[in-house]
Coordinates of C-alpha atoms in Angstrom, one line a residue:
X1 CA -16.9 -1.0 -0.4
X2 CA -16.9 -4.6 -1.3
X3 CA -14.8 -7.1 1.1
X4 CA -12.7 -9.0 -1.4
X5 CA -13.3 -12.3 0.6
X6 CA -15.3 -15.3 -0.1
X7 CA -15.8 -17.5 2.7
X8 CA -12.4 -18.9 3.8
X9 CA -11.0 -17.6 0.5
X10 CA -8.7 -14.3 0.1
X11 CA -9.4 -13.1 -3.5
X12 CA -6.1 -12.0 -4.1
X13 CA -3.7 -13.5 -7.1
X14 CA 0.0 -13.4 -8.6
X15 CA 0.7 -11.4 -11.1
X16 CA 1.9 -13.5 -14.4
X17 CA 4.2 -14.1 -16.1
X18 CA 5.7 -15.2 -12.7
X19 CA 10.0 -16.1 -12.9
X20 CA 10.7 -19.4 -12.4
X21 CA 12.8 -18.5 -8.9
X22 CA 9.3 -16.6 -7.7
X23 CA 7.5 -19.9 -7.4
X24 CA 4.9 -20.5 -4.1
X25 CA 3.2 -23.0 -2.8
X26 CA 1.3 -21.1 -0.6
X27 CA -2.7 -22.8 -1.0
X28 CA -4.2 -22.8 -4.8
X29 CA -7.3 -20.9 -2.7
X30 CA -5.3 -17.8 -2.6
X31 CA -4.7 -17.7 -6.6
X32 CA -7.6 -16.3 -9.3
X33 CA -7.0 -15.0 -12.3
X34 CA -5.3 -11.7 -13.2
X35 CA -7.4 -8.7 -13.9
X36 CA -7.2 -6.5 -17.1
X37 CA -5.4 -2.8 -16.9
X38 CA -7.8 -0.1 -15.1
X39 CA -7.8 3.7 -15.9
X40 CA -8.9 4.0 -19.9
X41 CA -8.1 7.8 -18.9
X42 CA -4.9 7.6 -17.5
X43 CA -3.1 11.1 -17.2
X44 CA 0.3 8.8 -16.1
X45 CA 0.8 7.3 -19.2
X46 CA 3.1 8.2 -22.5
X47 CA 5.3 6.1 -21.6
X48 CA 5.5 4.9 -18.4
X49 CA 9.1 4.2 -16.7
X50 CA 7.9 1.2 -14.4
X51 CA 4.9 -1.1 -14.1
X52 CA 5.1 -0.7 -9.8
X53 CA 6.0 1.6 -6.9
X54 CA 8.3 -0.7 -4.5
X55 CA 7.8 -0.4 -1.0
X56 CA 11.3 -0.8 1.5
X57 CA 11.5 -0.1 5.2
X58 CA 12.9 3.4 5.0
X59 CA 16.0 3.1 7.1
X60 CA 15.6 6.8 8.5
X61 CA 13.6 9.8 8.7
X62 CA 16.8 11.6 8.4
X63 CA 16.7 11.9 4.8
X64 CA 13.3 13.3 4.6
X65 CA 11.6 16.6 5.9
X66 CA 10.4 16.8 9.5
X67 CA 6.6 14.9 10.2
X68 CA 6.2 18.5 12.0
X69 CA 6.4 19.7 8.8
X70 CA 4.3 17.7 6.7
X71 CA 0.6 19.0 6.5
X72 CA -2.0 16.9 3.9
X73 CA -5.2 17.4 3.2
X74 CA -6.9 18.2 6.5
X75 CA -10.1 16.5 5.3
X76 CA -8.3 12.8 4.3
X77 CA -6.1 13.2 7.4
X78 CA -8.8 13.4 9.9
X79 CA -10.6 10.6 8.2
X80 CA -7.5 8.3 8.5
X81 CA -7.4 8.9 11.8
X82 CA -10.9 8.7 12.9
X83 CA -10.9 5.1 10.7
X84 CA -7.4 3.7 12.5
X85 CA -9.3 4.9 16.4
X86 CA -11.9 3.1 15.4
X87 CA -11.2 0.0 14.1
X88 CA -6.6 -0.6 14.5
X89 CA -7.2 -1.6 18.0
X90 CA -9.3 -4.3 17.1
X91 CA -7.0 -5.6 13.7
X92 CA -3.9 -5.5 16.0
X93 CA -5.5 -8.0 18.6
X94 CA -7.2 -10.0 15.7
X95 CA -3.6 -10.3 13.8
X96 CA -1.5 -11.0 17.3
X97 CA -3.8 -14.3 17.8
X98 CA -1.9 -16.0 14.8
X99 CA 1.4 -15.0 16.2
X100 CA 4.5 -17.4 14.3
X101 CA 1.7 -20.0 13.0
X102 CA 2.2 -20.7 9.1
X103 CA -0.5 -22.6 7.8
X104 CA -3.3 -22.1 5.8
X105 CA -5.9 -20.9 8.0
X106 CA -3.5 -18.4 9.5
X107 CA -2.5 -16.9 5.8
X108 CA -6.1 -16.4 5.1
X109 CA -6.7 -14.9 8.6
X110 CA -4.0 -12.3 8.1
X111 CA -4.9 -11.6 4.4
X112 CA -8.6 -11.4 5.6
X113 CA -7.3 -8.2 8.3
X114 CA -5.1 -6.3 5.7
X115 CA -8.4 -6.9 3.0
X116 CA -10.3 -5.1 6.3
X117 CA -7.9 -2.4 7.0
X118 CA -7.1 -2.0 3.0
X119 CA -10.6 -1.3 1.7
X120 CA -11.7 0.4 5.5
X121 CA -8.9 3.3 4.5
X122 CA -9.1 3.4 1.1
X123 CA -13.2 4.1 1.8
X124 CA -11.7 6.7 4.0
X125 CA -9.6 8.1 1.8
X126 CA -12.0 8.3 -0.6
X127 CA -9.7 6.0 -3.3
X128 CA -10.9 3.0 -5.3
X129 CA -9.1 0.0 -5.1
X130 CA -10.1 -2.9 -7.2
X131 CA -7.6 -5.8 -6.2
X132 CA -5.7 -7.0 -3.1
X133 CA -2.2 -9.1 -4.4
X134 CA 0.2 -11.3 -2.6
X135 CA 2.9 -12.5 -4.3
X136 CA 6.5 -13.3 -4.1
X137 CA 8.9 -10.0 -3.9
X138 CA 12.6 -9.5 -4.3
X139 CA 14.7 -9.2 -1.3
X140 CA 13.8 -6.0 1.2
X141 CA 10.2 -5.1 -1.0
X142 CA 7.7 -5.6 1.4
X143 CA 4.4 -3.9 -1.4
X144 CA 3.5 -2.3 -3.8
X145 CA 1.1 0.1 -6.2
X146 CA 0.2 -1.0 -9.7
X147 CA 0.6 2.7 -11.3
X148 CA -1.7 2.3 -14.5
X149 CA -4.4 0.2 -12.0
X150 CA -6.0 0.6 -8.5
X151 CA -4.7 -2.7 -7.3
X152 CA -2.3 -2.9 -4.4
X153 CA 0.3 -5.7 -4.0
X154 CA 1.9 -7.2 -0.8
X155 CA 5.3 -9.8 -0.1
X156 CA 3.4 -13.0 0.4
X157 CA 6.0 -13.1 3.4
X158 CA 3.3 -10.9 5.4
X159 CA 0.5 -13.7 5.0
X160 CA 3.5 -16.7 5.9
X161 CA 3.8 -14.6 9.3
X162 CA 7.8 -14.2 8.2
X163 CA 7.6 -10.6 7.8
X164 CA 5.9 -8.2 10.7
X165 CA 4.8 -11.3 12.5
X166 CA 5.2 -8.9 15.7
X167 CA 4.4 -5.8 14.3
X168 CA 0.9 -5.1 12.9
X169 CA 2.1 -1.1 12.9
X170 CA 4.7 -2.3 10.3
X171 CA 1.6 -4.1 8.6
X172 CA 0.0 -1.0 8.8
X173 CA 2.5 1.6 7.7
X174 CA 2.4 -0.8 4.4
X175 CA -0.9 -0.6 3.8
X176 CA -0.9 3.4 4.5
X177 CA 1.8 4.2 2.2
X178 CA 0.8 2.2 -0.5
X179 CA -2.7 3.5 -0.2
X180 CA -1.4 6.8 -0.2
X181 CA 0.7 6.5 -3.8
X182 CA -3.5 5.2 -4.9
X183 CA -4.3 9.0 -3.7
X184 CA -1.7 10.5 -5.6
X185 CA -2.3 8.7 -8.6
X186 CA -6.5 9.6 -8.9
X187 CA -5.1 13.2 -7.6
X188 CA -3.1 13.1 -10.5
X189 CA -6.1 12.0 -13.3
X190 CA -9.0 13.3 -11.6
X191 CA -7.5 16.8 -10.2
X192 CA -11.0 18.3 -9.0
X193 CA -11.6 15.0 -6.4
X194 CA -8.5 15.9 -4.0
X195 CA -7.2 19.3 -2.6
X196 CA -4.0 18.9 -3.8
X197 CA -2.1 21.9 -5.0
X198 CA -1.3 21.6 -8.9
X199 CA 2.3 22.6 -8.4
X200 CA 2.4 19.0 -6.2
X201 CA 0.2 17.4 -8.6
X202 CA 2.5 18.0 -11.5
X203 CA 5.5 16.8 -9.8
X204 CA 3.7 13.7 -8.9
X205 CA 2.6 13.0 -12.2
X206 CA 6.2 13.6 -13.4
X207 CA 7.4 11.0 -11.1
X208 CA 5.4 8.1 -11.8
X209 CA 6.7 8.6 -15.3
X210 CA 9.6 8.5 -14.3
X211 CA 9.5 6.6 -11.0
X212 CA 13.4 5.2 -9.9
X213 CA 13.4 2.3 -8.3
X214 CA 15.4 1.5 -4.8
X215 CA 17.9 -0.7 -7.4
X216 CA 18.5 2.3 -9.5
X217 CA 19.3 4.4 -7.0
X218 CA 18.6 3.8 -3.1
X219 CA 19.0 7.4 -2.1
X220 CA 16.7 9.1 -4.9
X221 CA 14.2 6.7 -4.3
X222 CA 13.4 7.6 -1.0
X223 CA 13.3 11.5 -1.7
X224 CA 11.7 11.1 -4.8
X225 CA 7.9 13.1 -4.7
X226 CA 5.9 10.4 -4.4
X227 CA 7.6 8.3 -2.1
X228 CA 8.5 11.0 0.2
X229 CA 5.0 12.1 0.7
X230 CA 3.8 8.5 0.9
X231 CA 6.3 7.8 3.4
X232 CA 5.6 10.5 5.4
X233 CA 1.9 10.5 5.4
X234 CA 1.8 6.6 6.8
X235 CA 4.2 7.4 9.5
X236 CA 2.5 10.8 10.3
X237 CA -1.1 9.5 10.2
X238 CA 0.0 6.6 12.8
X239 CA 1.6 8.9 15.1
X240 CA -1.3 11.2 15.0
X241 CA -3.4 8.8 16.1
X242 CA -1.2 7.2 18.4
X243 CA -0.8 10.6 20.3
X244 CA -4.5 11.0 20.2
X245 CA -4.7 7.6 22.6
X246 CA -6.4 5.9 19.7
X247 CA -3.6 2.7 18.8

């Protein structure tokens, strides 16, 4: 897997066009040029509803089945957890050395440790992802999945260190989640590279046709398919190895 950094430089870009109350001045190092659509095969198309899956701080567990009850593949799972024993301990202390600092060498630190744990997992879940984004986001959307491309997208608020400055699990839980809606998606297209039951499969392929957003409708979005299981396989997999002694 190929680290997406160059030196001191985050390859990592915002998507255009961008609206005119989005603009950044985070450094001009941070910003390359957009790449083209991925997925020439693409089950999840005719038409698709939305461009992005949003990712929001799930105000309670309440609303979705018990972690007890969730059970995914036993062969990603272990591998997510092996990867977070191995290498989370060392990501949290890396990220906690930047603490409230905002300037440029502390936004390319941080992007350089979510690049790490982004491409570390997706190796471990055995997903492709092409691109690492940081851009502006609207209020309470912390990342995000492009649905017709393998490219993952993240508030530029988490490189600023004015979101989860103090909480690289929160950082974490992100990149999980959004990882996991990659899964789902390459489930989805390529159904013989997962074990994932096609009952499931089909109901996640219906969804990201048809994916409702948190404006929509707050409540269905978080018991929609996909963002159900995507919420509950990033807490789950960070409990499990948390239990096992391992963050």
């Amino acid at each position: 897997m190929v680290e997406k950094v160059n030196g001191n430089r985050i390859e990592s870009f915002f998507p255009s066009p961008m609206p005119e109350k989005q603009e950044t001045d985070l450094p001009k190092d941070l910003l390359v040029s957009e790449p083209k659509e991925q997925l020439p095969d693409d089950n999840l198309s005719a038409p698709l509803d939305k461009e992005t899956t949003d990712y929001r701080p799930i105000p309670t567990l309440g609303i979705l089945e018990s972690l007890d009850n969730f059970d995914p593949d036993a062969d990603v799972k272990d591998k997510v957890i092996r990867w977070l024993e191995e290498n989370y301990p060392n990501l949290e202390n890396q990220w906690e050395l930047y603490g409230q600092a905002d300037n440029e060498t502390a936004q390319m630190e941080r992007g350089r440790i979510i690049n790490r744990m982004v491409y570390g997992l997706a190796e471990a879940m055995g997903v492709n992802i092409e691109r690492v984004e940081y851009a502006p986001m609207a209020d309470g959307v912390v990342g995000g999945c492009m649905i017709k491309s393998p490219i993952l997208r993240f508030n530029e608020g988490i490189l600023r260190g004015t979101i989860y400055k103090d909480s690289f699990k929160d950082v974490a839980e992100v990149v999980i989640h959004e990882l996991r809606h990659e899964y789902q998606k390459e489930a989805v297209v390529h159904p013989e590279k997962f074990n994932v039951p096609d009952a499931l499969r089909h109901k996640w392929k219906q969804n990201f046709r048809n994916y409702i957003s948190y404006q929509e409708n707050p409540f269905r979005y978080f018991i929609q398919p996909v963002e159900a299981d995507a919420y509950l396989f990033s807490k789950a997999m960070l409990r499990l190895a948390d239990l096992k002694g391992g963050l």
